[in-house]
Amino acid sequence: MAIEMGRPGVDGLGDVVRVLREWQYDGAPVQLHPGDVGRFWRFGAERTAEATRTWSRAGEVLAVGLLDGAELLRLAFAPEALRDEELAQQVVEDVSAPERGVLFEGKVYVEAPMGALVQDLLFKDGWESGEPWTLLRRDLGAPVPDPGVRVEVIGPEQAHECAAVLRASFEGSTFTDERWHAMAAGAPYVDARCLVARNEQGEAVAAVTVWSAGEGKLGPIEPMGVHRAHRGHGYGRAIAVAAARALQELGSSSVVVCCPSSNLGAVATYRSAGLEQLPERRDLCRNAS
């Protein structure tokens, strides 16, 4: 049967999240996670559906892509389809032809799991390695220590605090209360938690969202930020430890995070929170011609 690329529509997003959950397991290559779709959901269900692509054979979804911005496609594959030649070839054809509605002409990126055949085929097609990213992981089979600060799970009434911290953590951030509520309304947020750390005065100083995919599966941190006015006091380490504890309580087997290798401060913070630095990974890039 031929491979068909599709768009799930708003009504099909629940099925996309379901298959992404099924494809996550301890020891699997890190790839597009339900939490990545959940994080994107801050823009609303319609935009999330517009940014999602599926590749199916005989009605079975074998790959999912999320356009995380117009220039980057993030991919996940069913475990048994990671080296499926017909599937990989179809994905390469679809991402390489702008008229197919995935990536436009010019400089664009594809993030694919390590070991996926699609990486080999893109390299063969002239794509190149992009910027390095550092992957960090912590096994959650052992107890996670107390973070040492007051940490709260944020609900709708405190959404403004989380949004304010994240805006003050990232230059140019457009995260608002409304976007928090849109994110929390998405299907993936059922397995997520938003945490805020407070200082001794009760001010919100750091925030993180953790995304579980269910019992025994890895869970990412995205995003994590420390208010620029409260840096240098260990709140980054504390909220990262709190994130690991929250994921452990949700049944996750490990916590993972991926950040630009150039962000040495973030890498150091995660390492101080007990995450192990793993080999770098790179997106694939097609330069403008």
Coordinates of C-alpha atoms in Angstrom, one line a residue:
M1 CA 0.0 0.0 0.0
A2 CA 1.2 3.5 -0.8
I3 CA 2.2 6.0 1.9
E4 CA -0.2 8.9 2.1
M5 CA 0.5 12.3 3.8
G6 CA -2.4 13.8 5.5
R7 CA -3.6 16.6 7.8
P8 CA -5.6 15.4 10.8
G9 CA -7.8 18.5 11.3
V10 CA -8.9 19.6 14.7
D11 CA -11.1 16.5 15.2
G12 CA -8.1 14.2 14.5
L13 CA -5.6 15.8 16.9
G14 CA -6.7 13.4 19.7
D15 CA -5.6 10.4 17.5
V16 CA -2.3 12.1 16.8
V17 CA -1.6 12.6 20.5
R18 CA -2.6 8.9 21.2
V19 CA -0.2 7.5 18.6
L20 CA 2.6 9.7 19.8
R21 CA 2.0 8.5 23.4
E22 CA 2.3 4.9 22.1
W23 CA 5.6 5.5 20.4
Q24 CA 7.3 6.8 23.6
Y25 CA 9.2 4.2 25.6
D26 CA 12.2 4.1 27.8
G27 CA 15.3 3.6 25.7
A28 CA 13.6 4.9 22.5
P29 CA 15.3 7.6 20.5
V30 CA 14.1 11.0 21.6
Q31 CA 11.7 12.3 19.0
L32 CA 8.5 14.4 18.7
H33 CA 6.6 13.9 22.0
P34 CA 2.9 14.5 22.8
G35 CA 4.2 17.4 25.0
D36 CA 5.6 19.1 22.0
V37 CA 2.2 19.1 20.4
G38 CA 0.8 20.2 23.8
R39 CA 3.2 23.1 24.0
F40 CA 2.3 24.2 20.5
W41 CA -1.4 24.1 21.5
R42 CA -0.9 27.5 23.2
F43 CA -1.7 28.9 19.7
G44 CA -5.1 27.1 19.7
A45 CA -6.4 23.8 18.3
E46 CA -6.9 25.1 14.7
R47 CA -3.3 26.3 14.4
T48 CA -2.0 23.1 15.9
A49 CA -4.0 21.1 13.4
E50 CA -2.7 23.3 10.5
A51 CA 0.9 22.6 11.7
T52 CA 0.5 18.8 11.9
R53 CA 1.2 16.3 9.2
T54 CA 0.8 12.5 9.3
W55 CA 2.1 9.7 7.0
S56 CA 0.0 6.6 6.9
R57 CA -0.2 3.2 5.2
A58 CA -3.5 1.4 4.9
G59 CA -5.0 3.9 7.4
E60 CA -2.3 3.2 10.0
V61 CA -0.3 6.3 11.1
L62 CA 3.5 5.6 10.8
A63 CA 4.9 9.1 11.2
V64 CA 3.9 12.4 12.6
G65 CA 5.4 15.8 11.8
L66 CA 4.9 19.2 13.6
L67 CA 5.8 22.4 11.9
D68 CA 7.3 24.2 14.8
G69 CA 7.4 27.5 13.0
A70 CA 7.5 27.8 9.2
E71 CA 11.1 26.7 8.9
L72 CA 11.3 23.6 11.1
L73 CA 9.6 20.2 10.8
R74 CA 9.9 17.9 13.9
L75 CA 9.3 14.2 13.2
A76 CA 8.3 11.1 15.1
F77 CA 8.1 7.5 13.8
A78 CA 6.4 4.4 14.9
P79 CA 9.1 2.2 16.5
E80 CA 8.7 -0.5 13.8
A81 CA 8.8 2.1 11.0
L82 CA 12.1 3.9 11.9
R83 CA 13.9 2.2 9.0
D84 CA 10.9 1.7 6.7
E85 CA 12.3 2.6 3.3
E86 CA 9.1 3.4 1.5
L87 CA 8.0 5.7 4.4
A88 CA 11.3 7.5 4.6
Q89 CA 11.4 8.1 0.9
Q90 CA 7.9 9.5 0.9
V91 CA 8.7 11.8 3.8
V92 CA 11.8 13.1 2.0
E93 CA 9.9 13.7 -1.2
D94 CA 7.2 15.6 0.7
V95 CA 9.5 17.8 2.8
S96 CA 11.7 18.6 -0.3
A97 CA 8.8 19.8 -2.6
P98 CA 7.3 23.1 -1.4
E99 CA 4.2 22.5 -3.5
R100 CA 3.3 19.6 -1.2
G101 CA 2.7 22.1 1.7
V102 CA 5.2 21.0 4.3
L103 CA 8.3 23.2 4.0
F104 CA 8.8 26.2 1.8
E105 CA 11.7 27.0 -0.5
G106 CA 15.0 28.2 1.0
K107 CA 16.7 27.5 4.3
V108 CA 14.6 25.0 6.3
Y109 CA 15.2 22.3 9.0
V110 CA 14.1 18.8 9.8
E111 CA 14.4 17.3 13.3
A112 CA 14.3 13.5 13.0
P113 CA 15.1 10.9 15.7
M114 CA 18.6 9.4 15.7
G115 CA 18.8 6.2 13.7
A116 CA 15.8 7.1 11.4
L117 CA 16.4 6.2 7.8
V118 CA 15.0 9.6 6.7
Q119 CA 18.2 11.2 8.1
D120 CA 20.3 9.0 5.8
L121 CA 18.2 9.9 2.8
L122 CA 18.2 13.6 3.5
F123 CA 22.0 13.6 3.8
K124 CA 22.2 11.7 0.5
D125 CA 19.9 14.4 -1.0
G126 CA 22.4 17.2 0.0
W127 CA 21.0 18.3 3.3
E128 CA 23.6 19.2 6.0
S129 CA 24.0 19.1 9.7
G130 CA 22.5 22.1 11.6
E131 CA 23.4 23.6 14.9
P132 CA 24.3 21.3 17.8
W133 CA 21.8 20.6 20.5
T134 CA 22.6 19.0 23.9
L135 CA 20.3 16.2 25.2
L136 CA 20.2 15.6 28.9
R137 CA 18.4 12.8 30.8
R138 CA 17.7 11.7 34.4
D139 CA 16.5 8.3 35.3
L140 CA 13.5 8.4 37.6
G141 CA 13.9 4.9 39.1
A142 CA 15.6 6.3 42.2
P143 CA 14.2 8.9 44.6
V144 CA 14.4 12.6 43.6
P145 CA 15.5 14.9 46.4
D146 CA 13.4 17.8 47.6
P147 CA 14.1 20.9 45.5
G148 CA 14.7 23.0 48.6
V149 CA 12.2 25.8 47.7
R150 CA 8.5 26.2 47.8
V151 CA 7.0 24.8 44.6
E152 CA 3.3 24.9 43.6
V153 CA 1.3 23.2 40.8
I154 CA -0.3 26.0 38.9
G155 CA -4.0 26.0 37.9
P156 CA -6.1 28.4 35.9
E157 CA -6.3 30.9 38.8
Q158 CA -2.5 31.3 38.9
A159 CA -1.9 31.1 35.1
H160 CA -0.9 34.8 35.1
E161 CA 2.0 34.1 37.4
C162 CA 3.4 31.4 35.2
A163 CA 3.0 33.5 32.1
A164 CA 4.7 36.5 33.7
V165 CA 7.7 34.4 34.8
L166 CA 8.2 32.9 31.3
R167 CA 7.9 36.3 29.6
A168 CA 10.6 37.6 32.0
S169 CA 12.7 34.5 31.3
F170 CA 13.0 34.6 27.5
E171 CA 13.8 37.6 25.4
G172 CA 10.9 38.3 23.0
S173 CA 8.5 35.8 24.7
T174 CA 4.9 36.3 23.7
F175 CA 3.5 33.8 26.3
T176 CA 0.3 35.2 27.8
D177 CA -2.4 34.1 30.2
E178 CA -4.6 33.4 27.3
R179 CA -2.0 31.1 25.7
W180 CA -1.6 29.3 29.0
H181 CA -5.3 28.6 29.0
A182 CA -5.3 27.5 25.4
M183 CA -2.4 25.1 26.2
A184 CA -4.1 23.7 29.2
A185 CA -7.3 23.0 27.1
G186 CA -5.3 20.8 24.8
A187 CA -5.5 17.0 24.8
P188 CA -1.8 16.5 25.8
Y189 CA -2.2 18.6 29.0
V190 CA -4.1 15.8 30.7
D191 CA -0.7 14.3 31.4
A192 CA 1.1 17.6 32.1
R193 CA 1.8 19.9 35.1
C194 CA 2.8 23.5 35.3
L195 CA 5.0 24.3 38.3
V196 CA 6.1 27.6 39.8
A197 CA 8.9 28.1 42.4
R198 CA 8.6 30.9 45.0
N199 CA 11.2 32.7 47.0
E200 CA 10.9 33.5 50.7
Q201 CA 8.8 36.5 49.9
G202 CA 6.3 34.4 48.0
E203 CA 7.2 35.8 44.6
A204 CA 7.0 33.5 41.6
V205 CA 10.7 33.3 40.5
A206 CA 10.8 30.2 38.2
A207 CA 8.4 28.1 36.1
V208 CA 8.4 24.9 34.3
T209 CA 5.9 22.7 32.4
V210 CA 6.4 18.9 32.4
W211 CA 4.8 16.5 30.0
S212 CA 4.1 12.9 30.8
A213 CA 3.2 10.3 28.1
G214 CA 2.1 7.7 30.7
E215 CA 3.5 5.1 33.0
G216 CA 7.1 4.0 32.2
K217 CA 7.7 6.5 29.4
L218 CA 10.0 9.5 29.2
G219 CA 8.8 13.0 29.9
P220 CA 10.3 16.2 28.6
I221 CA 10.6 19.6 30.3
E222 CA 9.3 22.4 28.0
P223 CA 9.6 25.3 28.8
M224 CA 11.7 26.0 31.9
G225 CA 12.6 29.6 32.8
V226 CA 13.9 31.7 35.7
H227 CA 12.8 35.3 36.0
R228 CA 15.6 37.6 35.0
A229 CA 15.4 39.6 38.2
H230 CA 15.9 36.4 40.3
R231 CA 18.8 34.7 38.6
G232 CA 21.9 33.5 40.5
H233 CA 20.1 32.1 43.5
G234 CA 19.8 28.4 42.4
Y235 CA 16.1 28.7 41.3
G236 CA 16.9 27.1 38.0
R237 CA 18.3 24.0 39.6
A238 CA 15.5 23.9 42.1
I239 CA 12.7 24.1 39.5
A240 CA 14.5 21.4 37.4
V241 CA 14.6 19.1 40.4
A242 CA 10.9 19.8 41.1
A243 CA 10.1 19.0 37.4
A244 CA 11.8 15.6 37.8
R245 CA 9.8 14.9 41.0
A246 CA 6.6 15.8 39.3
L247 CA 7.3 13.5 36.3
Q248 CA 8.2 10.7 38.7
E249 CA 4.8 11.2 40.5
L250 CA 3.1 11.0 37.0
G251 CA 4.8 7.7 36.4
S252 CA 7.5 8.8 33.9
S253 CA 10.6 6.6 33.6
S254 CA 12.9 9.4 32.9
V255 CA 13.1 13.2 32.4
V256 CA 14.7 14.6 29.2
V257 CA 15.5 18.0 27.9
C258 CA 17.1 19.3 24.8
C259 CA 18.6 22.8 24.6
P260 CA 21.1 24.6 22.3
S261 CA 24.6 23.5 23.0
S262 CA 25.6 27.2 22.9
N263 CA 23.4 27.8 26.0
L264 CA 26.1 26.8 28.4
G265 CA 24.2 28.2 31.4
A266 CA 21.1 26.0 30.7
V267 CA 23.3 22.9 30.2
A268 CA 25.1 23.6 33.5
T269 CA 21.8 24.2 35.3
Y270 CA 20.3 20.9 34.1
R271 CA 23.5 19.0 35.0
S272 CA 23.4 20.5 38.5
A273 CA 19.9 19.1 38.8
G274 CA 21.1 15.6 38.2
L275 CA 20.5 15.2 34.5
E276 CA 23.2 13.4 32.6
Q277 CA 24.6 15.0 29.5
L278 CA 24.3 12.8 26.4
P279 CA 25.9 13.0 23.0
E280 CA 24.9 16.1 21.0
R281 CA 22.3 15.8 18.2
R282 CA 21.8 18.0 15.2
D283 CA 18.9 19.0 13.0
L284 CA 19.2 18.6 9.3
C285 CA 19.4 21.8 7.2
R286 CA 18.7 22.6 3.6
N287 CA 20.4 25.9 2.7
A288 CA 18.8 28.4 0.4
S289 CA 19.8 27.8 -3.2

